[in-house]
Amino acid sequence: MNQSDPITIAVIQYPGTNCEYETASAVEAAGMSAEIFRWNRHPEELIRFDGYVLAGGFSYQDRVRAGAIAAKKQIIGTLIREAAIGKPVLGICNGAQILIESGLVPGNHPGHVEMSLASNAAAGWRGYFCDWVYLRCQEKGASGAFNLDFTPGEIIPMPVAHAEGRFVSSDPALLDRITQSDQIAFRYCDAEGRYQPSFPINPNGSFLNAAGIYNPEGNVLAFMPHPERAAWMRQIPLDLDGSLRTATLEHCRMPGPGLRFFTSMKRFISNRRTGR
Amino acid sequence: MNTNRIVPISRHTHDESLRDLLKKLNIGMTPPEARKIVSILGRDPHIVELFIFDIEWSEHCSYKSSRSTLKKYLPTDAPNVILGPGEDSGIIRFTDALDGETYSIVIAHESHNHPSQVLPVEGAATGIGGIVRDVDCMGAHVCAVADGLRFGNPAGAQPARTRWIIRGVVDGIWQYGNAMGVPNLAGDVYFDDSFDDNCLVNVVSLGIVKTSRIIRSRVPTEARNEPYDLILAGKPTDSSGFGGVTFASDILDASQDDKRRGAVQVHDPFIKNILIMRKANRAVLDLAFERDIPIGMKDLGGGGLACASSEICSASGFGAEIDLDCVHTSMDDLPPEVIACGETQERFIFAVPRSFTREVLDIYNTVWELPAEANGAGARCIGRVLEEPIYRIRHHGEVVCEAPIEQITSGIRYERADCECRHEGMEPEGLPPDNLADALLSILGSLNGCSRLPIYRHYDTEVQGAAVLRPGEADAGVIAPLELTENCPAGIALSVDGNPNVGAIDPYWGGATAVAEAMRNVVATGAIPRALTDCLNYGNPENPSAFRQFVDGVRGIADAARQLSQLDLPDAPVAVVSGNVSFYNESAQGLAIKPSPIVACVGTMPDFARAMTIHFKNPGNRIILVGERRPELGGSAYYRIVRGVDGTKPLTVKWREERAAMAAVHTLISHGYACACHDISDGGFATALAEMCLSHRRTRLLGAHVVFTQPPIPADQFLFAETGGFILEIPPDHLKECTAILNASGGVWYDCGCVTETPELLIEIAQTARIHLPVQDMRLAWLRGLEEIV
């Protein structure tokens, strides 16, 4: 492949997906081209893309479990094969649930479900939760495709919006392995970066405050918060501690922290092409 | 016609026996109305015809009690209005974008009160589901919803039931809106005993459409020249929601709850997402515009297929022929009246040229695979447009309805009697409390004064990526719906308001203050109010005093909309472009709700980056109070919570002063002189000032110190009067410009203090009163008010 070929990303759209448009906009703002790809198109058409984003929403109305039905569709088989040759796959919110339900994350045995994204369990809240939280990037440096453009330990604000975002597994050894092999890309924290387990700092009760988990190879990320909703400064609330947003249009249009998930993705793809 | 299913109305010469017959059939109309059908048709009606007329003549569909009052008073036109009331939504001009296109705002407002009382989750969810269809079917992209909620007292006579309703309604709103993918950006909530037996769930939806691509709810005139089909798209028809309209047009009898539940519709946001969220419906419209094919489109709401198919055809003078055997159903052997009139959700009707029908069906059935992916949903051709104005329905080959179409859709009118109804209130006795700090804390911690965070944290405010200011951050929700797609920074502000405690004392001022408050909220974000919608929630219109409350409320809304007018167009009212009337909000015991007009105001601003939040930004900045405090505390939070009375003097609006204050504040914000703005409403100046120090997100809180040396009225009234006004935070270097603008406005204003680094609220009034509170204490009370309730 030629280094100068445009990078194209498929944003996967299922019935019930509802974040595909703004996700595609974020992909484009990062300098890649995005195509919204309907789930029932021929799976072979997926192969020509350089990377994939499973956008958020409520695919199949979260029937059975969130992401469970979408993970059984033909398109996922193709994604598993493309991920196996190293292409980056980002699952956001419902997309993360689909990656967990398809076994792409934690990814020891793609196609086999190892974990679950369970109902939020936070003292003081029931049901769906939507608000801004803080995340801290893994402190030892990026272990995968989507946080290359973050400094180790960097703290960023981002919104979460889900009712099932608690990473769990019945196998304690699996959680140990995920931790030890640096598969936790981002963890919920307070504005100072402390990993407080309490609600709402950890909004869903996830183990070790995990907000996003990589596969062992680091090219697939299941991520519960919404980077496409923090992709421009204008989206960041003014009453967040340390909010940098000002009242000028020029500043509002500058990239927000969420955009760096997509610029990292672009860097990862460019690096793959040059063999770095 | 099958004679077994002809209803022998003419055989019943006595009202008593006819009433029994109608009741047995579950028909809501009166005996004289039933006889009118016989005279229209020249024969006894088929049961299907009887149901159709019953629906079309219901209060819900025909506005039979309210129409003449609405027409007489409400201003519905202004230079920016593209479409006033009459179709599913109102439309106003929004902005020009870089692509040379003009964009418009589509807005609709409805109630789903009765269903939410008997089945809260389903009732509230289908409320959202219905209102977004109204906006979508104008060709718009739905980009926000909001809701005005009125609940009973969770510590009142029926605490368990009331909490069940509160939780159910909130769950219904998030389960539907979040799943479909529309941000919830605004709303208001009141708790009051008068809503124990009759909660109010009002829903507002807002959309964006290219002005050149507005779709009308009518068959295009081209249908005179070529055959047009009628296509039904969406969920398969079932028996849910049969009789919903009649239910909405009756009083609520708790003993009938079980029976009524069948009349509540069932929600399916999954199918709705496929239909409207830039998926299947969008594909149909895009194709039609690309090929220049004129089509009509309408949503199926109250009255189901019969209502929508007759209205879309009669709106342009056509007739229709529907074949019920072609309708996709989810169960066999549904009676024809259920297929025709049931209110199964998630359905639309299209009128398209026959040459286009196949492609439209393919979009739903093949491209989006609705039949396989969504339990038998899909699209079917279910009939055709007739040149002659006849409305005909066939079932199993037999005609089950045939009537002049305009007779079906034109409804009926009543002139209702009204009589005055005086509010019996009391002014407080004795002296005001010594400790006004405690009074402020109790207001901040009260059900009606505390943070709504436990409610709106369930709502997805971020989806679509266009949120600028969310609930809790500002007085109105603000979105920039064209920023992402068109690089156009124009913003829209949306607020929903109506204090039932004002309407209870004086229904006229209840209407007028709802408009003023909604407009003030929009102005406080920096936007200019451009249009209003109203949902008028009242008791039984056949009761003359309840009807008078309605008329007075409408007059109040109308006067405020005209007098306050558009800030840059003094002669143009802020037009009421859409709305809904909900009568019969009373229990079988005759307990009516407080008169509750709920008003939504939509405003626009050229640059969303200038949108203003309520939170203090920098210590040392000046605090400016705009607007005189007046001694009219009837219905105020202070009277009700602290003094234990309703009061007698309602909150009013002084048109000229109010308008001048709004204009001055808008000027200040648009020049960039202010850095926070909050309007004064429930709880008065002291509460508004406290709220500017409060935020659930911030951990580094700021305080405020203000001093008044010569307040014109007693200190407690000055602090807690809910007279409209604004509090502004102004950096010292803009104080000069600010002074000039406020002086020129001619209104009263005070440069009363400054923002402080110390997180304490300190209010000093002459030598007479003082409030000194740590912001953290206020925050705890404010955040805990709804704990354990939602």
JSON list of C-alpha atoms in Angstrom, two decimals, chain B residues 558-718:
[
{"chain": "B", "resi": 558, "resn": "ALA", "atom": "CA", "xyz": [-51.43, 35.85, 23.98]},
{"chain": "B", "resi": 559, "resn": "ASP", "atom": "CA", "xyz": [-50.87, 39.20, 25.70]},
{"chain": "B", "resi": 560, "resn": "ALA", "atom": "CA", "xyz": [-47.35, 38.27, 26.77]},
{"chain": "B", "resi": 561, "resn": "ALA", "atom": "CA", "xyz": [-46.43, 36.98, 23.31]},
{"chain": "B", "resi": 562, "resn": "ARG", "atom": "CA", "xyz": [-47.58, 40.27, 21.73]},
{"chain": "B", "resi": 563, "resn": "GLN", "atom": "CA", "xyz": [-46.38, 42.69, 24.38]},
{"chain": "B", "resi": 564, "resn": "LEU", "atom": "CA", "xyz": [-42.93, 41.25, 24.94]},
{"chain": "B", "resi": 565, "resn": "SER", "atom": "CA", "xyz": [-42.48, 40.71, 21.17]},
{"chain": "B", "resi": 566, "resn": "GLN", "atom": "CA", "xyz": [-39.27, 39.89, 19.32]},
{"chain": "B", "resi": 567, "resn": "LEU", "atom": "CA", "xyz": [-36.45, 41.99, 20.75]},
{"chain": "B", "resi": 568, "resn": "ASP", "atom": "CA", "xyz": [-35.21, 43.20, 17.38]},
{"chain": "B", "resi": 569, "resn": "LEU", "atom": "CA", "xyz": [-38.67, 43.41, 15.77]},
{"chain": "B", "resi": 570, "resn": "PRO", "atom": "CA", "xyz": [-40.91, 45.30, 18.20]},
{"chain": "B", "resi": 571, "resn": "ASP", "atom": "CA", "xyz": [-44.01, 44.87, 16.04]},
{"chain": "B", "resi": 572, "resn": "ALA", "atom": "CA", "xyz": [-43.61, 41.12, 15.62]},
{"chain": "B", "resi": 573, "resn": "PRO", "atom": "CA", "xyz": [-45.04, 38.91, 18.34]},
{"chain": "B", "resi": 574, "resn": "VAL", "atom": "CA", "xyz": [-43.14, 35.89, 19.50]},
{"chain": "B", "resi": 575, "resn": "ALA", "atom": "CA", "xyz": [-45.66, 33.73, 17.67]},
{"chain": "B", "resi": 576, "resn": "VAL", "atom": "CA", "xyz": [-47.26, 30.60, 19.08]},
{"chain": "B", "resi": 577, "resn": "VAL", "atom": "CA", "xyz": [-46.51, 28.17, 16.26]},
{"chain": "B", "resi": 578, "resn": "SER", "atom": "CA", "xyz": [-47.60, 24.86, 17.71]},
{"chain": "B", "resi": 579, "resn": "GLY", "atom": "CA", "xyz": [-49.30, 23.50, 20.75]},
{"chain": "B", "resi": 580, "resn": "ASN", "atom": "CA", "xyz": [-51.79, 21.23, 22.32]},
{"chain": "B", "resi": 581, "resn": "VAL", "atom": "CA", "xyz": [-54.76, 21.42, 24.66]},
{"chain": "B", "resi": 582, "resn": "SER", "atom": "CA", "xyz": [-55.17, 18.81, 27.38]},
{"chain": "B", "resi": 583, "resn": "PHE", "atom": "CA", "xyz": [-58.51, 18.99, 29.17]},
{"chain": "B", "resi": 584, "resn": "TYR", "atom": "CA", "xyz": [-60.10, 16.64, 31.66]},
{"chain": "B", "resi": 585, "resn": "ASN", "atom": "CA", "xyz": [-57.07, 16.68, 33.94]},
{"chain": "B", "resi": 586, "resn": "GLU", "atom": "CA", "xyz": [-59.06, 15.82, 36.99]},
{"chain": "B", "resi": 587, "resn": "SER", "atom": "CA", "xyz": [-59.83, 12.77, 39.08]},
{"chain": "B", "resi": 588, "resn": "ALA", "atom": "CA", "xyz": [-63.19, 11.06, 39.40]},
{"chain": "B", "resi": 589, "resn": "GLN", "atom": "CA", "xyz": [-63.53, 12.84, 42.74]},
{"chain": "B", "resi": 590, "resn": "GLY", "atom": "CA", "xyz": [-63.61, 16.13, 40.84]},
{"chain": "B", "resi": 591, "resn": "LEU", "atom": "CA", "xyz": [-60.17, 17.25, 41.97]},
{"chain": "B", "resi": 592, "resn": "ALA", "atom": "CA", "xyz": [-58.72, 19.28, 39.13]},
{"chain": "B", "resi": 593, "resn": "ILE", "atom": "CA", "xyz": [-55.06, 20.12, 38.68]},
{"chain": "B", "resi": 594, "resn": "LYS", "atom": "CA", "xyz": [-53.84, 23.64, 39.20]},
{"chain": "B", "resi": 595, "resn": "PRO", "atom": "CA", "xyz": [-54.32, 25.48, 35.89]},
{"chain": "B", "resi": 596, "resn": "SER", "atom": "CA", "xyz": [-51.06, 24.62, 34.14]},
{"chain": "B", "resi": 597, "resn": "PRO", "atom": "CA", "xyz": [-50.17, 26.21, 30.86]},
{"chain": "B", "resi": 598, "resn": "ILE", "atom": "CA", "xyz": [-46.69, 24.96, 29.99]},
{"chain": "B", "resi": 599, "resn": "VAL", "atom": "CA", "xyz": [-44.85, 27.12, 27.50]},
{"chain": "B", "resi": 600, "resn": "ALA", "atom": "CA", "xyz": [-41.76, 26.36, 25.46]},
{"chain": "B", "resi": 601, "resn": "CYS", "atom": "CA", "xyz": [-39.72, 29.17, 23.99]},
{"chain": "B", "resi": 602, "resn": "VAL", "atom": "CA", "xyz": [-37.21, 28.72, 21.20]},
{"chain": "B", "resi": 603, "resn": "GLY", "atom": "CA", "xyz": [-34.58, 31.37, 20.65]},
{"chain": "B", "resi": 604, "resn": "THR", "atom": "CA", "xyz": [-31.73, 31.84, 18.22]},
{"chain": "B", "resi": 605, "resn": "MET", "atom": "CA", "xyz": [-28.24, 33.31, 18.41]},
{"chain": "B", "resi": 606, "resn": "PRO", "atom": "CA", "xyz": [-25.71, 33.86, 15.62]},
{"chain": "B", "resi": 607, "resn": "ASP", "atom": "CA", "xyz": [-22.70, 32.50, 17.53]},
{"chain": "B", "resi": 608, "resn": "PHE", "atom": "CA", "xyz": [-23.06, 29.65, 19.99]},
{"chain": "B", "resi": 609, "resn": "ALA", "atom": "CA", "xyz": [-19.62, 30.39, 21.48]},
{"chain": "B", "resi": 610, "resn": "ARG", "atom": "CA", "xyz": [-21.15, 33.45, 23.18]},
{"chain": "B", "resi": 611, "resn": "ALA", "atom": "CA", "xyz": [-23.87, 31.41, 24.92]},
{"chain": "B", "resi": 612, "resn": "MET", "atom": "CA", "xyz": [-23.96, 32.24, 28.60]},
{"chain": "B", "resi": 613, "resn": "THR", "atom": "CA", "xyz": [-23.96, 29.90, 31.60]},
{"chain": "B", "resi": 614, "resn": "ILE", "atom": "CA", "xyz": [-25.22, 30.78, 35.07]},
{"chain": "B", "resi": 615, "resn": "HIS", "atom": "CA", "xyz": [-22.06, 30.02, 37.07]},
{"chain": "B", "resi": 616, "resn": "PHE", "atom": "CA", "xyz": [-19.79, 32.68, 38.49]},
{"chain": "B", "resi": 617, "resn": "LYS", "atom": "CA", "xyz": [-16.43, 32.70, 36.74]},
{"chain": "B", "resi": 618, "resn": "ASN", "atom": "CA", "xyz": [-13.96, 35.07, 38.42]},
{"chain": "B", "resi": 619, "resn": "PRO", "atom": "CA", "xyz": [-13.54, 36.57, 41.88]},
{"chain": "B", "resi": 620, "resn": "GLY", "atom": "CA", "xyz": [-13.68, 40.36, 41.80]},
{"chain": "B", "resi": 621, "resn": "ASN", "atom": "CA", "xyz": [-16.24, 40.53, 38.98]},
{"chain": "B", "resi": 622, "resn": "ARG", "atom": "CA", "xyz": [-19.24, 42.76, 39.69]},
{"chain": "B", "resi": 623, "resn": "ILE", "atom": "CA", "xyz": [-22.70, 41.37, 40.40]},
{"chain": "B", "resi": 624, "resn": "ILE", "atom": "CA", "xyz": [-25.55, 43.32, 38.80]},
{"chain": "B", "resi": 625, "resn": "LEU", "atom": "CA", "xyz": [-29.23, 42.87, 39.61]},
{"chain": "B", "resi": 626, "resn": "VAL", "atom": "CA", "xyz": [-31.52, 43.92, 36.75]},
{"chain": "B", "resi": 627, "resn": "GLY", "atom": "CA", "xyz": [-35.22, 44.51, 37.48]},
{"chain": "B", "resi": 628, "resn": "GLU", "atom": "CA", "xyz": [-37.14, 45.93, 40.42]},
{"chain": "B", "resi": 629, "resn": "ARG", "atom": "CA", "xyz": [-38.41, 43.60, 43.17]},
{"chain": "B", "resi": 630, "resn": "ARG", "atom": "CA", "xyz": [-42.15, 43.97, 43.65]},
{"chain": "B", "resi": 631, "resn": "PRO", "atom": "CA", "xyz": [-44.28, 42.85, 46.62]},
{"chain": "B", "resi": 632, "resn": "GLU", "atom": "CA", "xyz": [-46.25, 40.18, 44.77]},
{"chain": "B", "resi": 633, "resn": "LEU", "atom": "CA", "xyz": [-45.36, 36.95, 46.47]},
{"chain": "B", "resi": 634, "resn": "GLY", "atom": "CA", "xyz": [-48.53, 34.95, 45.81]},
{"chain": "B", "resi": 635, "resn": "GLY", "atom": "CA", "xyz": [-47.52, 31.43, 44.82]},
{"chain": "B", "resi": 636, "resn": "SER", "atom": "CA", "xyz": [-43.85, 32.13, 45.59]},
{"chain": "B", "resi": 637, "resn": "ALA", "atom": "CA", "xyz": [-41.57, 29.44, 47.00]},
{"chain": "B", "resi": 638, "resn": "TYR", "atom": "CA", "xyz": [-40.95, 31.67, 50.04]},
{"chain": "B", "resi": 639, "resn": "TYR", "atom": "CA", "xyz": [-44.65, 31.98, 50.89]},
{"chain": "B", "resi": 640, "resn": "ARG", "atom": "CA", "xyz": [-45.38, 28.32, 50.32]},
{"chain": "B", "resi": 641, "resn": "ILE", "atom": "CA", "xyz": [-42.31, 26.77, 51.92]},
{"chain": "B", "resi": 642, "resn": "VAL", "atom": "CA", "xyz": [-41.29, 29.25, 54.60]},
{"chain": "B", "resi": 643, "resn": "ARG", "atom": "CA", "xyz": [-44.52, 31.08, 55.49]},
{"chain": "B", "resi": 644, "resn": "GLY", "atom": "CA", "xyz": [-46.92, 28.19, 54.81]},
{"chain": "B", "resi": 645, "resn": "VAL", "atom": "CA", "xyz": [-49.44, 30.15, 52.70]},
{"chain": "B", "resi": 646, "resn": "ASP", "atom": "CA", "xyz": [-50.21, 30.60, 49.00]},
{"chain": "B", "resi": 647, "resn": "GLY", "atom": "CA", "xyz": [-50.72, 34.35, 49.22]},
{"chain": "B", "resi": 648, "resn": "THR", "atom": "CA", "xyz": [-53.19, 36.48, 47.32]},
{"chain": "B", "resi": 649, "resn": "LYS", "atom": "CA", "xyz": [-51.20, 38.76, 45.02]},
{"chain": "B", "resi": 650, "resn": "PRO", "atom": "CA", "xyz": [-50.00, 36.78, 42.02]},
{"chain": "B", "resi": 651, "resn": "LEU", "atom": "CA", "xyz": [-46.76, 37.35, 40.25]},
{"chain": "B", "resi": 652, "resn": "THR", "atom": "CA", "xyz": [-47.39, 39.68, 37.29]},
{"chain": "B", "resi": 653, "resn": "VAL", "atom": "CA", "xyz": [-45.40, 41.02, 34.36]},
{"chain": "B", "resi": 654, "resn": "LYS", "atom": "CA", "xyz": [-44.94, 44.71, 33.59]},
{"chain": "B", "resi": 655, "resn": "TRP", "atom": "CA", "xyz": [-44.66, 44.50, 29.83]},
{"chain": "B", "resi": 656, "resn": "ARG", "atom": "CA", "xyz": [-42.56, 47.57, 29.13]},
{"chain": "B", "resi": 657, "resn": "GLU", "atom": "CA", "xyz": [-40.08, 47.02, 31.96]},
{"chain": "B", "resi": 658, "resn": "GLU", "atom": "CA", "xyz": [-39.78, 43.33, 31.25]},
{"chain": "B", "resi": 659, "resn": "ARG", "atom": "CA", "xyz": [-39.09, 43.88, 27.59]},
{"chain": "B", "resi": 660, "resn": "ALA", "atom": "CA", "xyz": [-36.55, 46.65, 28.30]},
{"chain": "B", "resi": 661, "resn": "ALA", "atom": "CA", "xyz": [-34.70, 44.40, 30.76]},
{"chain": "B", "resi": 662, "resn": "MET", "atom": "CA", "xyz": [-34.59, 41.53, 28.27]},
{"chain": "B", "resi": 663, "resn": "ALA", "atom": "CA", "xyz": [-33.34, 43.83, 25.51]},
{"chain": "B", "resi": 664, "resn": "ALA", "atom": "CA", "xyz": [-30.61, 45.29, 27.71]},
{"chain": "B", "resi": 665, "resn": "VAL", "atom": "CA", "xyz": [-29.42, 41.89, 28.91]},
{"chain": "B", "resi": 666, "resn": "HIS", "atom": "CA", "xyz": [-29.39, 40.57, 25.37]},
{"chain": "B", "resi": 667, "resn": "THR", "atom": "CA", "xyz": [-27.31, 43.55, 24.24]},
{"chain": "B", "resi": 668, "resn": "LEU", "atom": "CA", "xyz": [-24.85, 43.07, 27.09]},
{"chain": "B", "resi": 669, "resn": "ILE", "atom": "CA", "xyz": [-24.37, 39.40, 26.35]},
{"chain": "B", "resi": 670, "resn": "SER", "atom": "CA", "xyz": [-24.12, 39.77, 22.59]},
{"chain": "B", "resi": 671, "resn": "HIS", "atom": "CA", "xyz": [-21.39, 42.39, 23.02]},
{"chain": "B", "resi": 672, "resn": "GLY", "atom": "CA", "xyz": [-19.47, 39.98, 25.22]},
{"chain": "B", "resi": 673, "resn": "TYR", "atom": "CA", "xyz": [-19.65, 42.22, 28.31]},
{"chain": "B", "resi": 674, "resn": "ALA", "atom": "CA", "xyz": [-21.11, 39.58, 30.66]},
{"chain": "B", "resi": 675, "resn": "CYS", "atom": "CA", "xyz": [-19.55, 36.33, 31.74]},
{"chain": "B", "resi": 676, "resn": "ALA", "atom": "CA", "xyz": [-22.51, 34.78, 33.63]},
{"chain": "B", "resi": 677, "resn": "CYS", "atom": "CA", "xyz": [-26.24, 35.42, 33.58]},
{"chain": "B", "resi": 678, "resn": "HIS", "atom": "CA", "xyz": [-29.13, 33.89, 35.46]},
{"chain": "B", "resi": 679, "resn": "ASP", "atom": "CA", "xyz": [-32.78, 34.87, 35.42]},
{"chain": "B", "resi": 680, "resn": "ILE", "atom": "CA", "xyz": [-34.76, 35.38, 38.60]},
{"chain": "B", "resi": 681, "resn": "SER", "atom": "CA", "xyz": [-37.69, 33.04, 39.06]},
{"chain": "B", "resi": 682, "resn": "ASP", "atom": "CA", "xyz": [-38.66, 30.50, 41.71]},
{"chain": "B", "resi": 683, "resn": "GLY", "atom": "CA", "xyz": [-37.18, 31.49, 45.07]},
{"chain": "B", "resi": 684, "resn": "GLY", "atom": "CA", "xyz": [-36.43, 35.03, 43.96]},
{"chain": "B", "resi": 685, "resn": "PHE", "atom": "CA", "xyz": [-33.17, 36.98, 43.94]},
{"chain": "B", "resi": 686, "resn": "ALA", "atom": "CA", "xyz": [-31.55, 35.18, 46.90]},
{"chain": "B", "resi": 687, "resn": "THR", "atom": "CA", "xyz": [-32.13, 31.75, 45.39]},
{"chain": "B", "resi": 688, "resn": "ALA", "atom": "CA", "xyz": [-30.92, 32.84, 41.95]},
{"chain": "B", "resi": 689, "resn": "LEU", "atom": "CA", "xyz": [-27.76, 34.31, 43.47]},
{"chain": "B", "resi": 690, "resn": "ALA", "atom": "CA", "xyz": [-27.14, 31.08, 45.41]},
{"chain": "B", "resi": 691, "resn": "GLU", "atom": "CA", "xyz": [-27.61, 29.02, 42.25]},
{"chain": "B", "resi": 692, "resn": "MET", "atom": "CA", "xyz": [-24.88, 31.04, 40.52]},
{"chain": "B", "resi": 693, "resn": "CYS", "atom": "CA", "xyz": [-22.47, 29.77, 43.19]},
{"chain": "B", "resi": 694, "resn": "LEU", "atom": "CA", "xyz": [-23.65, 26.15, 42.80]},
{"chain": "B", "resi": 695, "resn": "SER", "atom": "CA", "xyz": [-22.61, 23.50, 40.33]},
{"chain": "B", "resi": 696, "resn": "HIS", "atom": "CA", "xyz": [-22.68, 19.77, 40.74]},
{"chain": "B", "resi": 697, "resn": "ARG", "atom": "CA", "xyz": [-19.47, 19.43, 38.72]},
{"chain": "B", "resi": 698, "resn": "ARG", "atom": "CA", "xyz": [-17.25, 22.09, 40.21]},
{"chain": "B", "resi": 699, "resn": "THR", "atom": "CA", "xyz": [-15.18, 21.26, 43.23]},
{"chain": "B", "resi": 700, "resn": "ARG", "atom": "CA", "xyz": [-13.60, 24.73, 43.44]},
{"chain": "B", "resi": 701, "resn": "LEU", "atom": "CA", "xyz": [-16.63, 26.82, 44.37]},
{"chain": "B", "resi": 702, "resn": "LEU", "atom": "CA", "xyz": [-16.83, 30.62, 44.36]},
{"chain": "B", "resi": 703, "resn": "GLY", "atom": "CA", "xyz": [-18.91, 32.86, 46.61]},
{"chain": "B", "resi": 704, "resn": "ALA", "atom": "CA", "xyz": [-20.72, 36.18, 46.38]},
{"chain": "B", "resi": 705, "resn": "HIS", "atom": "CA", "xyz": [-21.03, 39.27, 48.54]},
{"chain": "B", "resi": 706, "resn": "VAL", "atom": "CA", "xyz": [-23.84, 41.73, 47.85]},
{"chain": "B", "resi": 707, "resn": "VAL", "atom": "CA", "xyz": [-25.14, 44.75, 49.78]},
{"chain": "B", "resi": 708, "resn": "PHE", "atom": "CA", "xyz": [-28.38, 46.72, 49.41]},
{"chain": "B", "resi": 709, "resn": "THR", "atom": "CA", "xyz": [-28.59, 49.95, 51.37]},
{"chain": "B", "resi": 710, "resn": "GLN", "atom": "CA", "xyz": [-32.12, 51.09, 50.58]},
{"chain": "B", "resi": 711, "resn": "PRO", "atom": "CA", "xyz": [-34.34, 48.27, 49.37]},
{"chain": "B", "resi": 712, "resn": "PRO", "atom": "CA", "xyz": [-37.79, 49.56, 48.34]},
{"chain": "B", "resi": 713, "resn": "ILE", "atom": "CA", "xyz": [-39.69, 46.77, 50.07]},
{"chain": "B", "resi": 714, "resn": "PRO", "atom": "CA", "xyz": [-39.19, 44.72, 53.25]},
{"chain": "B", "resi": 715, "resn": "ALA", "atom": "CA", "xyz": [-36.01, 42.63, 53.22]},
{"chain": "B", "resi": 716, "resn": "ASP", "atom": "CA", "xyz": [-37.66, 39.20, 53.13]},
{"chain": "B", "resi": 717, "resn": "GLN", "atom": "CA", "xyz": [-39.85, 40.24, 50.21]},
{"chain": "B", "resi": 718, "resn": "PHE", "atom": "CA", "xyz": [-36.93, 41.86, 48.41]}
]
